[in-house]
Amino acid sequence: MQNKGLIKVFAILFGLVCIYQLSFTFITNNVESEAEDFARQRISENVEDYSALRDAEEERYLDSVANNEVIAGITYSDAKDKELNKGLDLKGGINVILQISVKDILAGLANNTDDPAFNQAIAEADAAATDSQDDYIDLFFEAFNSIPDAKLASPDIFANKTLSDEINFDMSNDEVETVIRRKVDESITSAFEVLRKRIDKFGVTQPNIQRLGNSGRILVELPGAKDINRVQGLLQSTAQLEFWHVYKNTELGNFLAQANNVLKNVVDKESEQAETQADTTAAADSDIDELLAESEDTTDVATGNNPLFELVQSPGFQGGPVIAYFSVQDTAKVNNYLEMSQVRSILPAEQRYAKFAWGIPEDEEGVVGLYALKGNRNMEPPLSGDVITDAQQTYDQMGRVAVSMQMDGRGAKVWEEMTGQASTQQSNIAIVLDNTVYSAPGVSTGPISGGRSEISGDFSISEGQDLANVLRAGKLPASADIIQSEIVGPSLGQEAIDSGIWSFAIALVFVLIWMVFYYGKAGLFADVALAVNILFIFGILAGLGAVLTLPGIAGIVLTIGISVDANVLIFERIREELAKGKMQKDAIKDGFNNALSSILDANITTGLTGFILLILGTGPIKGFATTLLIGIATSLFTAIFITRLFIDGYGKNGKSLEFATGATKNLFRNVKIDWLGKRKVAYVISGILIILSVGSLLVQGLNQGVDFVGGRTYTVRFDQDVNPTDVEQDLIAEFGSAEAKTFGPNNQLKITTKYKVDEESTEVDNEIQQSMFDALQSYLPQDLTFDEFTTGGAGKDIGIMQSMKVGPTIADDIKNDSFWAILGSLVVIFLYILLRFRKWQFSIGAVAAVAHDVIIVLGIFSLLYKVMPFSMEINQAFIAAILTVIGYSLNDTVVVFDRIREFVNEHTSWPLGRTVNSALDSTISRTLNTSLTTLIVLLAIFIFGGESIRGFMFALIIGVIVGTYSSLFIATPVMFDSVTDKSKIEKKKKIEEDSEATTA
């Protein structure tokens, strides 16, 4: 090997860099461990809500030491920025995909038009979007263009004042469409930037935000986030900030009294109709019908004959901005009263555009004030929040949490005019956020110049910080719905870390022992190279800022198998060269050279599937692909160079190296098996397995997870063992459709429901969790609150430990992406093998083997998912497993094909059948060795790696077994049988052999 010194220097320097990168993780772990101990000493478990208090104490401790030097000038804050990132499944947190509403953007661009053609196209696009995979904007334009004579450049649609610089009345629909597509894309980009700014200020380390294609979807990952409701509110808040002049209650005079009198007659009339008619919804067309229809008993609407007054809790302060105070639960009813045409008609002409709005609850009883804002014909505020350039959480004069704001020049000018008018008229200005009046201060000191203002209210510090963050980042240009989410509790994440470490340690120990047992001192050198390989992987992950997930740990453990495979290939080739009688030095040199082609081909095919996973995967799957690809690269380097350094260094003084032990020296040495002669039996066995698999797939199908069908799934832990059948019946009674299965220990269930699967709002999420909490009451501790249930028992490890939501539209997208990922991998592999081996027969054999393996793995999952004691859902992780199986099967097949190609070139006089059989004989030791070590590694992860990846590991185990079988009995025979002229070749060779024998 050339340049040994350079390789040695590089390996040492790279190893030191990796140790340096990992040192930051070691520092942060130590400091955070100290913080946990500190919080545990300060807060006893006997204290109510001790878990949340401990979290707060930990944060305070870490804040206090963040800038203290730990070692060599490195502070905790520095180390935290450079530590090895842990993913959601290891650290807990939230992972969501937000859908920015293109419908809202289109409506905004059209100035919320009432144009019939526009609204018809929107309605048709809404209906089509439920079943189509096309982007919403494509569906809208398709629907609009199908309407006769409809013009996008109508002044009532897009040729409006706002877009007058870019769209004129003479433009065609295609020309307008180009402009609108660009505007929509700009709005989505703006939403992305708004969300990024909000998340950057949220305080979560290593947040991840990505825009997914051009669909308006945005991926947000926040590992370590604990206050999930706060995160969801931060992500979805539109932050519609407005400043309005507000009427004093004296300006409205006796409006409430007059409204109450009007309502007396309306409610009395409708109550009489309700008593005499069987169906109140058919009463008449009056505005009160909707209100009465929502009431369980319409005759009880106004028992005191004062429909409005009886709802008033207290009047507003004389001359103040609050008209009156009502209970929060009555606000919907009051809104319906105030929107009646009969009630609106009693407002004087100058007040006909009054807009009624509610404040924030005044006390724990939920009393809220009613305000009347001075509206105009378009109901637009004099000043909106887009003028805000900065916002900070501060405190007002009374010491309450507040948010101070700074406006730009335009905003400052309007604000000065507004405050001047309010000062002159001794009136108030309402500060309205998302249609809620947060404060309505009076102005007594004259116009306020400079554009500074303040929002005060009943905020907590975190709420004030979030509000300032949202205002500073700007408002979303459209609503953002969470269409997919995954929430993992921190305790479940710690369990995943523990199980991952156990599986990693057990697999590693076994492999280290096995290599020494099988190859002696050479195996010990391979073990050292393997240790260096693991150091390199973790160091590169830390240096790149990549995220380590539980599937990522599985990828690293699988890399152990890949690393071993490279060393096995090398050692087996060296043993062959030694058996030929070569000197040790020459045997080592030729062994490395001869093995290089097989190693590269095998790793490239596995790497191709890894790249497909990396491109199409999300979250944990991307983590698996990342570690797999890094592992392939480092395995190649350590096997080819590091192992070689040790072997050459050991043998340079004439020391003998056997590459075997007494027990394994002659193992598989003189194997002679007629592999091709057994291919018909193999075809029959495989045919039966494929028929059973396809039959089961057609009849029984697969257990598709929410990834593929949509819905919500929750991992719920109880304080005692529960019967999943009983729990399922109670949940079905609540939701109509639900499934409960034991997930890991007997006190933990995986609950899945499709209830309201088409509704994706946070309100529906909370409603479903509340209903589930109510249905599970008999299985939960009596003192467990709803908040504790939704946060995993707040330290008690009871309740929802993990949750996931997938909307039906994105579920279809995931399913389609998965199909194309598998199909794409087959095409890429076919082309690579065709390019590498120059014969289509090799490609056909490889693809046939891979297809065989995939069908059988799918069939086994279809046959066994109802009887296995662990989850066998078909989800994104399973697709990752299928692609990994494809990579492994190809790895094995390519090694065999590589040896066949070598034997064909080396033994030109042999019949093809003999060449193939001899090639398989020569690779059997490597095939069984690699398969055995990989299987043991996978079994270690399967047993100790945690419930969440058990199905994933089971698919890989089946794949390794079937893949090893198919490389010997499917790929090679199919390749052999597809060579149509082999009989002529063999016949010609036989004649030549007979002729030579006769001549002799």
mmCIF file of N, CA and C in Angstrom, residues 598 837 842 890-902 916 919-920 922-924 926-927 964 967-968 971-972 975:
data_model
loop_
_atom_site.group_PDB
_atom_site.id
_atom_site.type_symbol
_atom_site.label_atom_id
_atom_site.label_comp_id
_atom_site.label_asym_id
_atom_site.label_seq_id
_atom_site.Cartn_x
_atom_site.Cartn_y
_atom_site.Cartn_z
ATOM 1 N N SER A 598 -15.369 -6.058 -5.312
ATOM 2 C CA SER A 598 -16.594 -6.523 -4.659
ATOM 3 C C SER A 598 -17.044 -5.554 -3.572
ATOM 4 N N PHE A 837 -21.688 -4.435 -15.004
ATOM 5 C CA PHE A 837 -21.372 -5.786 -15.475
ATOM 6 C C PHE A 837 -21.540 -5.944 -16.991
ATOM 7 N N PHE A 842 -27.353 -10.007 -15.822
ATOM 8 C CA PHE A 842 -27.032 -9.741 -14.413
ATOM 9 C C PHE A 842 -28.082 -8.810 -13.795
ATOM 10 N N LEU A 890 -28.988 -6.709 -2.594
ATOM 11 C CA LEU A 890 -28.110 -6.385 -3.707
ATOM 12 C C LEU A 890 -26.645 -6.502 -3.322
ATOM 13 N N ASN A 891 -26.345 -6.092 -2.088
ATOM 14 C CA ASN A 891 -24.983 -6.218 -1.591
ATOM 15 C C ASN A 891 -24.505 -7.659 -1.741
ATOM 16 N N ASP A 892 -25.340 -8.564 -1.273
ATOM 17 C CA ASP A 892 -25.011 -9.990 -1.347
ATOM 18 C C ASP A 892 -24.913 -10.471 -2.792
ATOM 19 N N THR A 893 -25.906 -10.058 -3.598
ATOM 20 C CA THR A 893 -25.963 -10.514 -4.984
ATOM 21 C C THR A 893 -24.773 -10.006 -5.787
ATOM 22 N N VAL A 894 -24.413 -8.747 -5.564
ATOM 23 C CA VAL A 894 -23.309 -8.153 -6.321
ATOM 24 C C VAL A 894 -21.989 -8.853 -5.999
ATOM 25 N N VAL A 895 -21.788 -9.234 -4.746
ATOM 26 C CA VAL A 895 -20.567 -9.956 -4.374
ATOM 27 C C VAL A 895 -20.487 -11.280 -5.142
ATOM 28 N N VAL A 896 -21.625 -11.964 -5.221
ATOM 29 C CA VAL A 896 -21.669 -13.236 -5.947
ATOM 30 C C VAL A 896 -21.415 -12.999 -7.433
ATOM 31 N N PHE A 897 -22.113 -11.997 -8.008
ATOM 32 C CA PHE A 897 -21.947 -11.703 -9.432
ATOM 33 C C PHE A 897 -20.508 -11.284 -9.749
ATOM 34 N N ASP A 898 -19.919 -10.540 -8.847
ATOM 35 C CA ASP A 898 -18.549 -10.095 -9.052
ATOM 36 C C ASP A 898 -17.602 -11.290 -9.149
ATOM 37 N N ARG A 899 -17.835 -12.298 -8.287
ATOM 38 C CA ARG A 899 -16.995 -13.499 -8.325
ATOM 39 C C ARG A 899 -17.275 -14.321 -9.583
ATOM 40 N N ILE A 900 -18.532 -14.371 -10.012
ATOM 41 C CA ILE A 900 -18.857 -15.099 -11.256
ATOM 42 C C ILE A 900 -18.136 -14.450 -12.439
ATOM 43 N N ARG A 901 -18.189 -13.119 -12.500
ATOM 44 C CA ARG A 901 -17.505 -12.405 -13.586
ATOM 45 C C ARG A 901 -16.003 -12.689 -13.557
ATOM 46 N N GLU A 902 -15.439 -12.716 -12.362
ATOM 47 C CA GLU A 902 -14.015 -12.987 -12.218
ATOM 48 C C GLU A 902 -13.685 -14.409 -12.684
ATOM 49 N N VAL A 916 -20.324 -20.925 -12.550
ATOM 50 C CA VAL A 916 -21.256 -20.336 -11.571
ATOM 51 C C VAL A 916 -21.195 -21.103 -10.255
ATOM 52 N N ALA A 919 -18.012 -20.325 -8.390
ATOM 53 C CA ALA A 919 -18.035 -18.975 -7.829
ATOM 54 C C ALA A 919 -18.865 -18.938 -6.541
ATOM 55 N N LEU A 920 -20.017 -19.613 -6.552
ATOM 56 C CA LEU A 920 -20.850 -19.650 -5.351
ATOM 57 C C LEU A 920 -20.149 -20.399 -4.221
ATOM 58 N N SER A 922 -17.009 -20.482 -3.675
ATOM 59 C CA SER A 922 -15.924 -19.652 -3.138
ATOM 60 C C SER A 922 -16.444 -18.501 -2.275
ATOM 61 N N THR A 923 -17.719 -18.134 -2.443
ATOM 62 C CA THR A 923 -18.260 -17.004 -1.666
ATOM 63 C C THR A 923 -19.106 -17.451 -0.485
ATOM 64 N N ILE A 924 -19.315 -18.752 -0.313
ATOM 65 C CA ILE A 924 -20.237 -19.216 0.732
ATOM 66 C C ILE A 924 -19.755 -18.835 2.127
ATOM 67 N N ARG A 926 -17.967 -16.175 2.984
ATOM 68 C CA ARG A 926 -18.262 -14.755 3.189
ATOM 69 C C ARG A 926 -19.755 -14.525 3.362
ATOM 70 N N THR A 927 -20.587 -15.193 2.553
ATOM 71 C CA THR A 927 -22.039 -14.998 2.602
ATOM 72 C C THR A 927 -22.603 -15.359 3.975
ATOM 73 N N THR A 964 -30.284 -13.346 1.663
ATOM 74 C CA THR A 964 -29.178 -14.308 1.552
ATOM 75 C C THR A 964 -29.590 -15.494 0.686
ATOM 76 N N SER A 967 -29.936 -14.414 -3.150
ATOM 77 C CA SER A 967 -28.689 -14.195 -3.883
ATOM 78 C C SER A 967 -28.097 -15.506 -4.387
ATOM 79 N N LEU A 968 -28.350 -16.591 -3.646
ATOM 80 C CA LEU A 968 -27.831 -17.905 -4.030
ATOM 81 C C LEU A 968 -28.773 -18.670 -4.956
ATOM 82 N N ALA A 971 -31.256 -14.950 -7.723
ATOM 83 C CA ALA A 971 -30.521 -14.030 -8.591
ATOM 84 C C ALA A 971 -29.612 -14.775 -9.565
ATOM 85 N N THR A 972 -28.809 -15.674 -9.023
ATOM 86 C CA THR A 972 -27.846 -16.392 -9.871
ATOM 87 C C THR A 972 -28.539 -17.343 -10.850
ATOM 88 N N MET A 975 -30.188 -15.303 -13.628
ATOM 89 C CA MET A 975 -29.150 -14.826 -14.538
ATOM 90 C C MET A 975 -28.693 -15.957 -15.464
#
